[in-house]
Amino acid sequence: RKEVEQDPGPFNVPEGATVAFNCTYSNSASQSFFWYRQDCRKEPKLLMSVYSSGNEDGRFTAQLNRASQYISLLIRDSKLSDSATYLCVVTNNDYKLSFGAGTTVTVRA
Amino acid sequence: EPEVTQTPSHQVTQMGQEVILRCVPISNHLYFYWYRQILGQKVEFLVSFYNNEISEKSEIFDDQFSVERPDGSNFTLKIRSTKLEDSAMYFCASSEPRGNYNEQFFGPGTRLTVL
């Protein structure tokens, strides 16, 4: 079983729509969770950390469900600039990041 | 805003040659990392480095790989004898962990092409 699994998409949505997707992780001892975004052939950029109680950053909301071992990301009022690949990232007590393969989101005008 | 920088942006080399990829982490960070991403695949951890020594490495990071912090600012990844399958984007990252949270910031990457 892969350590971090994501629906690859693509999710094609119109501007202004809401899009949401999940990620599952296999290691119940995982400690920290993040969403990164990656544009084509660029570096991963930290979008947000995911806290146990869930957290929001502007139009982005992240949730963590430890019992079911999944993390979600919701994007409200999608903008063209939100088009990217969203990477689910998990760590244990060590500091290495384990990446999912990414979920591709395309926002169309 | 401070950022991680990497040089060169693109390196082309012949199989069997040595390459050194360079990184300048964010200045107040103490943890450094190398990751790679083969085209079309996920980002994979190679090695983490703290206090002038390797703290963890993956199975990918075999004897052909080494890391060094030669001075107070640079962090390098050396591949001794490159193979075709080493062709990938190599990302350097740095962090200053806060408790369990270790937000790592990535450089723009070096695209390594082995011919």
JSON list of C-alpha atoms in Angstrom, two decimals:
[
{"chain": "A", "resi": 1, "resn": "ARG", "atom": "CA", "xyz": [0.00, 0.00, 0.00]},
{"chain": "A", "resi": 2, "resn": "LYS", "atom": "CA", "xyz": [1.34, 3.44, -0.89]},
{"chain": "A", "resi": 3, "resn": "GLU", "atom": "CA", "xyz": [2.28, 5.67, 2.03]},
{"chain": "A", "resi": 4, "resn": "VAL", "atom": "CA", "xyz": [0.25, 8.60, 0.69]},
{"chain": "A", "resi": 5, "resn": "GLU", "atom": "CA", "xyz": [-2.47, 8.17, -1.92]},
{"chain": "A", "resi": 6, "resn": "GLN", "atom": "CA", "xyz": [-4.27, 10.85, -3.85]},
{"chain": "A", "resi": 7, "resn": "ASP", "atom": "CA", "xyz": [-6.87, 10.92, -6.59]},
{"chain": "A", "resi": 8, "resn": "PRO", "atom": "CA", "xyz": [-4.81, 12.18, -9.53]},
{"chain": "A", "resi": 9, "resn": "GLY", "atom": "CA", "xyz": [-7.78, 13.99, -11.07]},
{"chain": "A", "resi": 10, "resn": "PRO", "atom": "CA", "xyz": [-7.83, 16.09, -13.11]},
{"chain": "A", "resi": 11, "resn": "PHE", "atom": "CA", "xyz": [-10.54, 18.18, -11.54]},
{"chain": "A", "resi": 12, "resn": "ASN", "atom": "CA", "xyz": [-11.76, 20.63, -14.18]},
{"chain": "A", "resi": 13, "resn": "VAL", "atom": "CA", "xyz": [-13.86, 23.38, -12.62]},
{"chain": "A", "resi": 14, "resn": "PRO", "atom": "CA", "xyz": [-15.18, 26.78, -13.74]},
{"chain": "A", "resi": 15, "resn": "GLU", "atom": "CA", "xyz": [-14.00, 29.95, -12.06]},
{"chain": "A", "resi": 16, "resn": "GLY", "atom": "CA", "xyz": [-15.91, 30.60, -8.88]},
{"chain": "A", "resi": 17, "resn": "ALA", "atom": "CA", "xyz": [-16.66, 26.94, -8.23]},
{"chain": "A", "resi": 18, "resn": "THR", "atom": "CA", "xyz": [-15.77, 24.97, -5.13]},
{"chain": "A", "resi": 19, "resn": "VAL", "atom": "CA", "xyz": [-13.52, 21.96, -5.51]},
{"chain": "A", "resi": 20, "resn": "ALA", "atom": "CA", "xyz": [-12.55, 19.45, -2.85]},
{"chain": "A", "resi": 21, "resn": "PHE", "atom": "CA", "xyz": [-10.38, 16.37, -2.79]},
{"chain": "A", "resi": 22, "resn": "ASN", "atom": "CA", "xyz": [-8.90, 13.95, -0.31]},
{"chain": "A", "resi": 23, "resn": "CYS", "atom": "CA", "xyz": [-5.71, 12.15, 0.44]},
{"chain": "A", "resi": 24, "resn": "THR", "atom": "CA", "xyz": [-5.25, 8.99, 2.51]},
{"chain": "A", "resi": 25, "resn": "TYR", "atom": "CA", "xyz": [-2.15, 7.94, 4.42]},
{"chain": "A", "resi": 26, "resn": "SER", "atom": "CA", "xyz": [-1.17, 4.49, 5.58]},
{"chain": "A", "resi": 27, "resn": "ASN", "atom": "CA", "xyz": [0.90, 5.12, 8.70]},
{"chain": "A", "resi": 28, "resn": "SER", "atom": "CA", "xyz": [-1.29, 5.72, 11.72]},
{"chain": "A", "resi": 29, "resn": "ALA", "atom": "CA", "xyz": [1.74, 7.12, 13.58]},
{"chain": "A", "resi": 30, "resn": "SER", "atom": "CA", "xyz": [2.03, 10.04, 11.16]},
{"chain": "A", "resi": 31, "resn": "GLN", "atom": "CA", "xyz": [2.46, 13.30, 13.04]},
{"chain": "A", "resi": 32, "resn": "SER", "atom": "CA", "xyz": [2.31, 16.24, 10.69]},
{"chain": "A", "resi": 33, "resn": "PHE", "atom": "CA", "xyz": [0.35, 16.97, 7.55]},
{"chain": "A", "resi": 34, "resn": "PHE", "atom": "CA", "xyz": [0.66, 19.56, 4.83]},
{"chain": "A", "resi": 35, "resn": "TRP", "atom": "CA", "xyz": [-0.70, 20.61, 1.50]},
{"chain": "A", "resi": 36, "resn": "TYR", "atom": "CA", "xyz": [1.82, 21.86, -1.05]},
{"chain": "A", "resi": 37, "resn": "ARG", "atom": "CA", "xyz": [1.07, 23.12, -4.52]},
{"chain": "A", "resi": 38, "resn": "GLN", "atom": "CA", "xyz": [3.29, 22.49, -7.51]},
{"chain": "A", "resi": 39, "resn": "ASP", "atom": "CA", "xyz": [3.10, 24.30, -10.80]},
{"chain": "A", "resi": 40, "resn": "CYS", "atom": "CA", "xyz": [4.41, 22.58, -13.91]},
{"chain": "A", "resi": 41, "resn": "ARG", "atom": "CA", "xyz": [8.16, 21.94, -13.63]},
{"chain": "A", "resi": 42, "resn": "LYS", "atom": "CA", "xyz": [8.45, 24.14, -10.54]},
{"chain": "A", "resi": 43, "resn": "GLU", "atom": "CA", "xyz": [9.25, 23.45, -6.92]},
{"chain": "A", "resi": 44, "resn": "PRO", "atom": "CA", "xyz": [6.62, 22.41, -4.36]},
{"chain": "A", "resi": 45, "resn": "LYS", "atom": "CA", "xyz": [5.37, 25.43, -2.44]},
{"chain": "A", "resi": 46, "resn": "LEU", "atom": "CA", "xyz": [3.84, 25.13, 0.99]},
{"chain": "A", "resi": 47, "resn": "LEU", "atom": "CA", "xyz": [0.15, 25.97, 0.82]},
{"chain": "A", "resi": 48, "resn": "MET", "atom": "CA", "xyz": [-0.82, 25.18, 4.40]},
{"chain": "A", "resi": 49, "resn": "SER", "atom": "CA", "xyz": [-0.15, 22.96, 7.36]},
{"chain": "A", "resi": 50, "resn": "VAL", "atom": "CA", "xyz": [-3.08, 20.81, 8.45]},
{"chain": "A", "resi": 51, "resn": "TYR", "atom": "CA", "xyz": [-3.96, 20.83, 12.12]},
{"chain": "A", "resi": 52, "resn": "SER", "atom": "CA", "xyz": [-6.08, 18.33, 14.04]},
{"chain": "A", "resi": 53, "resn": "SER", "atom": "CA", "xyz": [-8.93, 20.76, 14.50]},
{"chain": "A", "resi": 54, "resn": "GLY", "atom": "CA", "xyz": [-8.94, 21.72, 10.83]},
{"chain": "A", "resi": 55, "resn": "ASN", "atom": "CA", "xyz": [-7.87, 25.11, 9.60]},
{"chain": "A", "resi": 56, "resn": "GLU", "atom": "CA", "xyz": [-8.70, 27.73, 7.05]},
{"chain": "A", "resi": 57, "resn": "ASP", "atom": "CA", "xyz": [-6.53, 30.13, 5.11]},
{"chain": "A", "resi": 58, "resn": "GLY", "atom": "CA", "xyz": [-8.59, 32.47, 2.99]},
{"chain": "A", "resi": 59, "resn": "ARG", "atom": "CA", "xyz": [-10.37, 30.40, 0.36]},
{"chain": "A", "resi": 60, "resn": "PHE", "atom": "CA", "xyz": [-8.61, 27.19, 1.40]},
{"chain": "A", "resi": 61, "resn": "THR", "atom": "CA", "xyz": [-9.85, 24.84, 4.11]},
{"chain": "A", "resi": 62, "resn": "ALA", "atom": "CA", "xyz": [-7.98, 21.75, 5.26]},
{"chain": "A", "resi": 63, "resn": "GLN", "atom": "CA", "xyz": [-9.36, 18.96, 7.44]},
{"chain": "A", "resi": 64, "resn": "LEU", "atom": "CA", "xyz": [-7.67, 16.03, 9.12]},
{"chain": "A", "resi": 65, "resn": "ASN", "atom": "CA", "xyz": [-9.45, 12.81, 10.09]},
{"chain": "A", "resi": 66, "resn": "ARG", "atom": "CA", "xyz": [-7.04, 10.69, 12.10]},
{"chain": "A", "resi": 67, "resn": "ALA", "atom": "CA", "xyz": [-9.51, 7.87, 12.69]},
{"chain": "A", "resi": 68, "resn": "SER", "atom": "CA", "xyz": [-9.97, 7.32, 8.96]},
{"chain": "A", "resi": 69, "resn": "GLN", "atom": "CA", "xyz": [-6.46, 8.49, 8.09]},
{"chain": "A", "resi": 70, "resn": "TYR", "atom": "CA", "xyz": [-7.37, 11.06, 5.51]},
{"chain": "A", "resi": 71, "resn": "ILE", "atom": "CA", "xyz": [-6.77, 14.73, 4.84]},
{"chain": "A", "resi": 72, "resn": "SER", "atom": "CA", "xyz": [-8.91, 16.94, 2.70]},
{"chain": "A", "resi": 73, "resn": "LEU", "atom": "CA", "xyz": [-8.50, 20.24, 0.92]},
{"chain": "A", "resi": 74, "resn": "LEU", "atom": "CA", "xyz": [-11.35, 22.46, -0.17]},
{"chain": "A", "resi": 75, "resn": "ILE", "atom": "CA", "xyz": [-10.93, 25.47, -2.42]},
{"chain": "A", "resi": 76, "resn": "ARG", "atom": "CA", "xyz": [-13.75, 27.98, -2.51]},
{"chain": "A", "resi": 77, "resn": "ASP", "atom": "CA", "xyz": [-14.38, 30.57, -5.22]},
{"chain": "A", "resi": 78, "resn": "SER", "atom": "CA", "xyz": [-11.74, 29.03, -7.51]},
{"chain": "A", "resi": 79, "resn": "LYS", "atom": "CA", "xyz": [-9.47, 31.39, -9.44]},
{"chain": "A", "resi": 80, "resn": "LEU", "atom": "CA", "xyz": [-7.60, 30.69, -12.66]},
{"chain": "A", "resi": 81, "resn": "SER", "atom": "CA", "xyz": [-4.41, 30.98, -10.63]},
{"chain": "A", "resi": 82, "resn": "ASP", "atom": "CA", "xyz": [-5.48, 28.01, -8.50]},
{"chain": "A", "resi": 83, "resn": "SER", "atom": "CA", "xyz": [-4.72, 25.71, -11.45]},
{"chain": "A", "resi": 84, "resn": "ALA", "atom": "CA", "xyz": [-1.89, 23.51, -10.21]},
{"chain": "A", "resi": 85, "resn": "THR", "atom": "CA", "xyz": [-1.08, 20.10, -8.80]},
{"chain": "A", "resi": 86, "resn": "TYR", "atom": "CA", "xyz": [-1.83, 19.82, -5.10]},
{"chain": "A", "resi": 87, "resn": "LEU", "atom": "CA", "xyz": [0.49, 17.57, -3.15]},
{"chain": "A", "resi": 88, "resn": "CYS", "atom": "CA", "xyz": [-0.55, 15.85, 0.06]},
{"chain": "A", "resi": 89, "resn": "VAL", "atom": "CA", "xyz": [2.44, 15.51, 2.39]},
{"chain": "A", "resi": 90, "resn": "VAL", "atom": "CA", "xyz": [2.83, 13.53, 5.60]},
{"chain": "A", "resi": 91, "resn": "THR", "atom": "CA", "xyz": [5.64, 13.16, 8.12]},
{"chain": "A", "resi": 92, "resn": "ASN", "atom": "CA", "xyz": [6.31, 10.89, 11.07]},
{"chain": "A", "resi": 93, "resn": "ASN", "atom": "CA", "xyz": [8.59, 11.73, 13.99]},
{"chain": "A", "resi": 94, "resn": "ASP", "atom": "CA", "xyz": [11.46, 12.03, 11.55]},
{"chain": "A", "resi": 95, "resn": "TYR", "atom": "CA", "xyz": [11.61, 15.11, 9.40]},
{"chain": "A", "resi": 96, "resn": "LYS", "atom": "CA", "xyz": [11.40, 13.55, 5.98]},
{"chain": "A", "resi": 97, "resn": "LEU", "atom": "CA", "xyz": [8.38, 14.51, 3.93]},
{"chain": "A", "resi": 98, "resn": "SER", "atom": "CA", "xyz": [6.40, 11.74, 2.23]},
{"chain": "A", "resi": 99, "resn": "PHE", "atom": "CA", "xyz": [4.61, 13.06, -0.82]},
{"chain": "A", "resi": 100, "resn": "GLY", "atom": "CA", "xyz": [1.56, 11.87, -2.63]},
{"chain": "A", "resi": 101, "resn": "ALA", "atom": "CA", "xyz": [1.63, 11.86, -6.41]},
{"chain": "A", "resi": 102, "resn": "GLY", "atom": "CA", "xyz": [-0.62, 14.92, -6.50]},
{"chain": "A", "resi": 103, "resn": "THR", "atom": "CA", "xyz": [-4.12, 15.95, -7.55]},
{"chain": "A", "resi": 104, "resn": "THR", "atom": "CA", "xyz": [-4.34, 18.12, -10.65]},
{"chain": "A", "resi": 105, "resn": "VAL", "atom": "CA", "xyz": [-6.83, 20.99, -10.60]},
{"chain": "A", "resi": 106, "resn": "THR", "atom": "CA", "xyz": [-7.63, 23.02, -13.70]},
{"chain": "A", "resi": 107, "resn": "VAL", "atom": "CA", "xyz": [-9.78, 26.12, -13.31]},
{"chain": "A", "resi": 108, "resn": "ARG", "atom": "CA", "xyz": [-11.31, 27.34, -16.56]},
{"chain": "A", "resi": 109, "resn": "ALA", "atom": "CA", "xyz": [-12.62, 30.79, -17.39]},
{"chain": "B", "resi": 1, "resn": "GLU", "atom": "CA", "xyz": [11.00, 37.11, 1.80]},
{"chain": "B", "resi": 2, "resn": "PRO", "atom": "CA", "xyz": [13.95, 34.74, 2.34]},
{"chain": "B", "resi": 3, "resn": "GLU", "atom": "CA", "xyz": [14.17, 31.85, -0.07]},
{"chain": "B", "resi": 4, "resn": "VAL", "atom": "CA", "xyz": [16.22, 28.79, -0.89]},
{"chain": "B", "resi": 5, "resn": "THR", "atom": "CA", "xyz": [18.38, 29.17, -3.99]},
{"chain": "B", "resi": 6, "resn": "GLN", "atom": "CA", "xyz": [19.93, 26.46, -6.15]},
{"chain": "B", "resi": 7, "resn": "THR", "atom": "CA", "xyz": [22.54, 26.35, -8.88]},
{"chain": "B", "resi": 8, "resn": "PRO", "atom": "CA", "xyz": [22.74, 25.45, -11.65]},
{"chain": "B", "resi": 9, "resn": "SER", "atom": "CA", "xyz": [19.15, 25.47, -12.87]},
{"chain": "B", "resi": 10, "resn": "HIS", "atom": "CA", "xyz": [20.01, 22.83, -15.47]},
{"chain": "B", "resi": 11, "resn": "GLN", "atom": "CA", "xyz": [22.96, 20.44, -15.59]},
{"chain": "B", "resi": 12, "resn": "VAL", "atom": "CA", "xyz": [23.69, 18.11, -18.49]},
{"chain": "B", "resi": 13, "resn": "THR", "atom": "CA", "xyz": [26.32, 15.43, -17.95]},
{"chain": "B", "resi": 14, "resn": "GLN", "atom": "CA", "xyz": [27.60, 12.22, -19.45]},
{"chain": "B", "resi": 15, "resn": "MET", "atom": "CA", "xyz": [26.94, 8.91, -17.73]},
{"chain": "B", "resi": 16, "resn": "GLY", "atom": "CA", "xyz": [29.72, 8.09, -15.29]},
{"chain": "B", "resi": 17, "resn": "GLN", "atom": "CA", "xyz": [30.64, 11.72, -14.63]},
{"chain": "B", "resi": 18, "resn": "GLU", "atom": "CA", "xyz": [30.52, 13.37, -11.23]},
{"chain": "B", "resi": 19, "resn": "VAL", "atom": "CA", "xyz": [28.12, 16.25, -10.60]},
{"chain": "B", "resi": 20, "resn": "ILE", "atom": "CA", "xyz": [27.77, 18.65, -7.70]},
{"chain": "B", "resi": 21, "resn": "LEU", "atom": "CA", "xyz": [24.48, 20.40, -7.14]},
{"chain": "B", "resi": 22, "resn": "ARG", "atom": "CA", "xyz": [24.53, 23.49, -4.96]},
{"chain": "B", "resi": 23, "resn": "CYS", "atom": "CA", "xyz": [22.02, 25.02, -2.62]},
{"chain": "B", "resi": 24, "resn": "VAL", "atom": "CA", "xyz": [21.91, 28.03, -0.33]},
{"chain": "B", "resi": 25, "resn": "PRO", "atom": "CA", "xyz": [19.30, 27.36, 2.36]},
{"chain": "B", "resi": 26, "resn": "ILE", "atom": "CA", "xyz": [17.36, 30.06, 4.19]},
{"chain": "B", "resi": 27, "resn": "SER", "atom": "CA", "xyz": [19.88, 31.71, 6.49]},
{"chain": "B", "resi": 28, "resn": "ASN", "atom": "CA", "xyz": [18.40, 30.99, 9.92]},
{"chain": "B", "resi": 29, "resn": "HIS", "atom": "CA", "xyz": [17.39, 27.41, 9.10]},
{"chain": "B", "resi": 30, "resn": "LEU", "atom": "CA", "xyz": [19.35, 24.55, 10.59]},
{"chain": "B", "resi": 31, "resn": "TYR", "atom": "CA", "xyz": [17.81, 21.52, 8.85]},
{"chain": "B", "resi": 32, "resn": "PHE", "atom": "CA", "xyz": [18.56, 20.81, 5.22]},
{"chain": "B", "resi": 33, "resn": "TYR", "atom": "CA", "xyz": [17.23, 18.26, 2.77]},
{"chain": "B", "resi": 34, "resn": "TRP", "atom": "CA", "xyz": [17.53, 16.94, -0.75]},
{"chain": "B", "resi": 35, "resn": "TYR", "atom": "CA", "xyz": [14.59, 15.52, -2.67]},
{"chain": "B", "resi": 36, "resn": "ARG", "atom": "CA", "xyz": [14.30, 14.40, -6.25]},
{"chain": "B", "resi": 37, "resn": "GLN", "atom": "CA", "xyz": [11.44, 14.17, -8.72]},
{"chain": "B", "resi": 38, "resn": "ILE", "atom": "CA", "xyz": [11.73, 12.01, -11.80]},
{"chain": "B", "resi": 39, "resn": "LEU", "atom": "CA", "xyz": [9.62, 13.42, -14.64]},
{"chain": "B", "resi": 40, "resn": "GLY", "atom": "CA", "xyz": [5.98, 12.46, -14.17]},
{"chain": "B", "resi": 41, "resn": "GLN", "atom": "CA", "xyz": [6.56, 10.91, -10.75]},
{"chain": "B", "resi": 42, "resn": "LYS", "atom": "CA", "xyz": [6.16, 12.02, -7.17]},
{"chain": "B", "resi": 43, "resn": "VAL", "atom": "CA", "xyz": [8.70, 13.92, -5.11]},
{"chain": "B", "resi": 44, "resn": "GLU", "atom": "CA", "xyz": [10.98, 11.50, -3.21]},
{"chain": "B", "resi": 45, "resn": "PHE", "atom": "CA", "xyz": [13.08, 12.12, -0.12]},
{"chain": "B", "resi": 46, "resn": "LEU", "atom": "CA", "xyz": [16.82, 11.55, -0.46]},
{"chain": "B", "resi": 47, "resn": "VAL", "atom": "CA", "xyz": [18.53, 12.82, 2.69]},
{"chain": "B", "resi": 48, "resn": "SER", "atom": "CA", "xyz": [18.22, 15.12, 5.68]},
{"chain": "B", "resi": 49, "resn": "PHE", "atom": "CA", "xyz": [21.14, 16.92, 7.32]},
{"chain": "B", "resi": 50, "resn": "TYR", "atom": "CA", "xyz": [21.47, 18.58, 10.67]},
{"chain": "B", "resi": 51, "resn": "ASN", "atom": "CA", "xyz": [24.37, 19.68, 12.82]},
{"chain": "B", "resi": 52, "resn": "ASN", "atom": "CA", "xyz": [26.86, 18.78, 10.12]},
{"chain": "B", "resi": 53, "resn": "GLU", "atom": "CA", "xyz": [25.77, 15.22, 9.75]},
{"chain": "B", "resi": 54, "resn": "ILE", "atom": "CA", "xyz": [23.21, 13.12, 7.93]},
{"chain": "B", "resi": 55, "resn": "SER", "atom": "CA", "xyz": [20.19, 12.53, 10.15]},
{"chain": "B", "resi": 56, "resn": "GLU", "atom": "CA", "xyz": [18.31, 10.27, 7.76]},
{"chain": "B", "resi": 57, "resn": "LYS", "atom": "CA", "xyz": [18.65, 8.92, 4.26]},
{"chain": "B", "resi": 58, "resn": "SER", "atom": "CA", "xyz": [16.47, 6.92, 1.92]},
{"chain": "B", "resi": 59, "resn": "GLU", "atom": "CA", "xyz": [17.26, 3.74, -0.02]},
{"chain": "B", "resi": 60, "resn": "ILE", "atom": "CA", "xyz": [17.87, 5.92, -3.08]},
{"chain": "B", "resi": 61, "resn": "PHE", "atom": "CA", "xyz": [20.76, 7.67, -1.31]},
{"chain": "B", "resi": 62, "resn": "ASP", "atom": "CA", "xyz": [23.38, 4.98, -1.88]},
{"chain": "B", "resi": 63, "resn": "ASP", "atom": "CA", "xyz": [27.18, 5.19, -1.87]},
{"chain": "B", "resi": 64, "resn": "GLN", "atom": "CA", "xyz": [27.13, 7.21, -5.08]},
{"chain": "B", "resi": 65, "resn": "PHE", "atom": "CA", "xyz": [25.58, 10.13, -3.24]},
{"chain": "B", "resi": 66, "resn": "SER", "atom": "CA", "xyz": [27.09, 12.42, -0.64]},
{"chain": "B", "resi": 67, "resn": "VAL", "atom": "CA", "xyz": [26.19, 15.73, 0.96]},
{"chain": "B", "resi": 68, "resn": "GLU", "atom": "CA", "xyz": [28.30, 18.43, 2.46]},
{"chain": "B", "resi": 69, "resn": "ARG", "atom": "CA", "xyz": [28.00, 21.80, 4.08]},
{"chain": "B", "resi": 70, "resn": "PRO", "atom": "CA", "xyz": [31.39, 23.20, 3.06]},
{"chain": "B", "resi": 71, "resn": "ASP", "atom": "CA", "xyz": [30.86, 26.62, 4.63]},
{"chain": "B", "resi": 72, "resn": "GLY", "atom": "CA", "xyz": [28.26, 28.56, 6.56]},
{"chain": "B", "resi": 73, "resn": "SER", "atom": "CA", "xyz": [25.91, 29.05, 3.65]},
{"chain": "B", "resi": 74, "resn": "ASN", "atom": "CA", "xyz": [26.19, 26.32, 1.00]},
{"chain": "B", "resi": 75, "resn": "PHE", "atom": "CA", "xyz": [24.76, 22.81, 1.06]},
{"chain": "B", "resi": 76, "resn": "THR", "atom": "CA", "xyz": [25.82, 20.47, -1.74]},
{"chain": "B", "resi": 77, "resn": "LEU", "atom": "CA", "xyz": [24.74, 17.14, -3.19]},
{"chain": "B", "resi": 78, "resn": "LYS", "atom": "CA", "xyz": [27.38, 15.16, -5.05]},
{"chain": "B", "resi": 79, "resn": "ILE", "atom": "CA", "xyz": [26.67, 12.22, -7.32]},
{"chain": "B", "resi": 80, "resn": "ARG", "atom": "CA", "xyz": [29.94, 10.41, -7.91]},
{"chain": "B", "resi": 81, "resn": "SER", "atom": "CA", "xyz": [29.23, 8.44, -11.06]},
{"chain": "B", "resi": 82, "resn": "THR", "atom": "CA", "xyz": [25.97, 9.41, -12.66]},
{"chain": "B", "resi": 83, "resn": "LYS", "atom": "CA", "xyz": [23.61, 6.89, -14.23]},
{"chain": "B", "resi": 84, "resn": "LEU", "atom": "CA", "xyz": [20.88, 7.46, -16.78]},
{"chain": "B", "resi": 85, "resn": "GLU", "atom": "CA", "xyz": [18.27, 6.88, -14.06]},
{"chain": "B", "resi": 86, "resn": "ASP", "atom": "CA", "xyz": [19.67, 9.79, -12.02]},
{"chain": "B", "resi": 87, "resn": "SER", "atom": "CA", "xyz": [18.03, 12.15, -14.52]},
{"chain": "B", "resi": 88, "resn": "ALA", "atom": "CA", "xyz": [15.50, 14.11, -12.46]},
{"chain": "B", "resi": 89, "resn": "MET", "atom": "CA", "xyz": [14.74, 17.43, -10.81]},
{"chain": "B", "resi": 90, "resn": "TYR", "atom": "CA", "xyz": [16.69, 17.75, -7.58]},
{"chain": "B", "resi": 91, "resn": "PHE", "atom": "CA", "xyz": [15.17, 20.01, -4.95]},
{"chain": "B", "resi": 92, "resn": "CYS", "atom": "CA", "xyz": [16.93, 21.36, -1.92]},
{"chain": "B", "resi": 93, "resn": "ALA", "atom": "CA", "xyz": [14.83, 22.34, 1.09]},
{"chain": "B", "resi": 94, "resn": "SER", "atom": "CA", "xyz": [15.44, 23.85, 4.50]},
{"chain": "B", "resi": 95, "resn": "SER", "atom": "CA", "xyz": [13.44, 24.23, 7.67]},
{"chain": "B", "resi": 96, "resn": "GLU", "atom": "CA", "xyz": [13.38, 25.34, 11.27]},
{"chain": "B", "resi": 97, "resn": "PRO", "atom": "CA", "xyz": [11.03, 22.85, 13.00]},
{"chain": "B", "resi": 98, "resn": "ARG", "atom": "CA", "xyz": [8.48, 24.01, 15.57]},
{"chain": "B", "resi": 99, "resn": "GLY", "atom": "CA", "xyz": [7.53, 21.06, 17.74]},
{"chain": "B", "resi": 100, "resn": "ASN", "atom": "CA", "xyz": [5.99, 18.41, 15.50]},
{"chain": "B", "resi": 101, "resn": "TYR", "atom": "CA", "xyz": [5.61, 20.85, 12.64]},
{"chain": "B", "resi": 102, "resn": "ASN", "atom": "CA", "xyz": [8.45, 21.04, 10.19]},
{"chain": "B", "resi": 103, "resn": "GLU", "atom": "CA", "xyz": [7.49, 23.32, 7.35]},
{"chain": "B", "resi": 104, "resn": "GLN", "atom": "CA", "xyz": [10.07, 22.82, 4.67]},
{"chain": "B", "resi": 105, "resn": "PHE", "atom": "CA", "xyz": [10.75, 25.44, 2.01]},
{"chain": "B", "resi": 106, "resn": "PHE", "atom": "CA", "xyz": [11.99, 24.32, -1.36]},
{"chain": "B", "resi": 107, "resn": "GLY", "atom": "CA", "xyz": [14.42, 25.83, -3.80]},
{"chain": "B", "resi": 108, "resn": "PRO", "atom": "CA", "xyz": [13.60, 26.09, -7.52]},
{"chain": "B", "resi": 109, "resn": "GLY", "atom": "CA", "xyz": [15.43, 22.88, -8.31]},
{"chain": "B", "resi": 110, "resn": "THR", "atom": "CA", "xyz": [18.23, 21.70, -10.58]},
{"chain": "B", "resi": 111, "resn": "ARG", "atom": "CA", "xyz": [17.20, 19.71, -13.60]},
{"chain": "B", "resi": 112, "resn": "LEU", "atom": "CA", "xyz": [19.84, 17.00, -14.07]},
{"chain": "B", "resi": 113, "resn": "THR", "atom": "CA", "xyz": [20.02, 15.30, -17.45]},
{"chain": "B", "resi": 114, "resn": "VAL", "atom": "CA", "xyz": [22.34, 12.31, -17.76]},
{"chain": "B", "resi": 115, "resn": "LEU", "atom": "CA", "xyz": [23.16, 11.29, -21.33]}
]
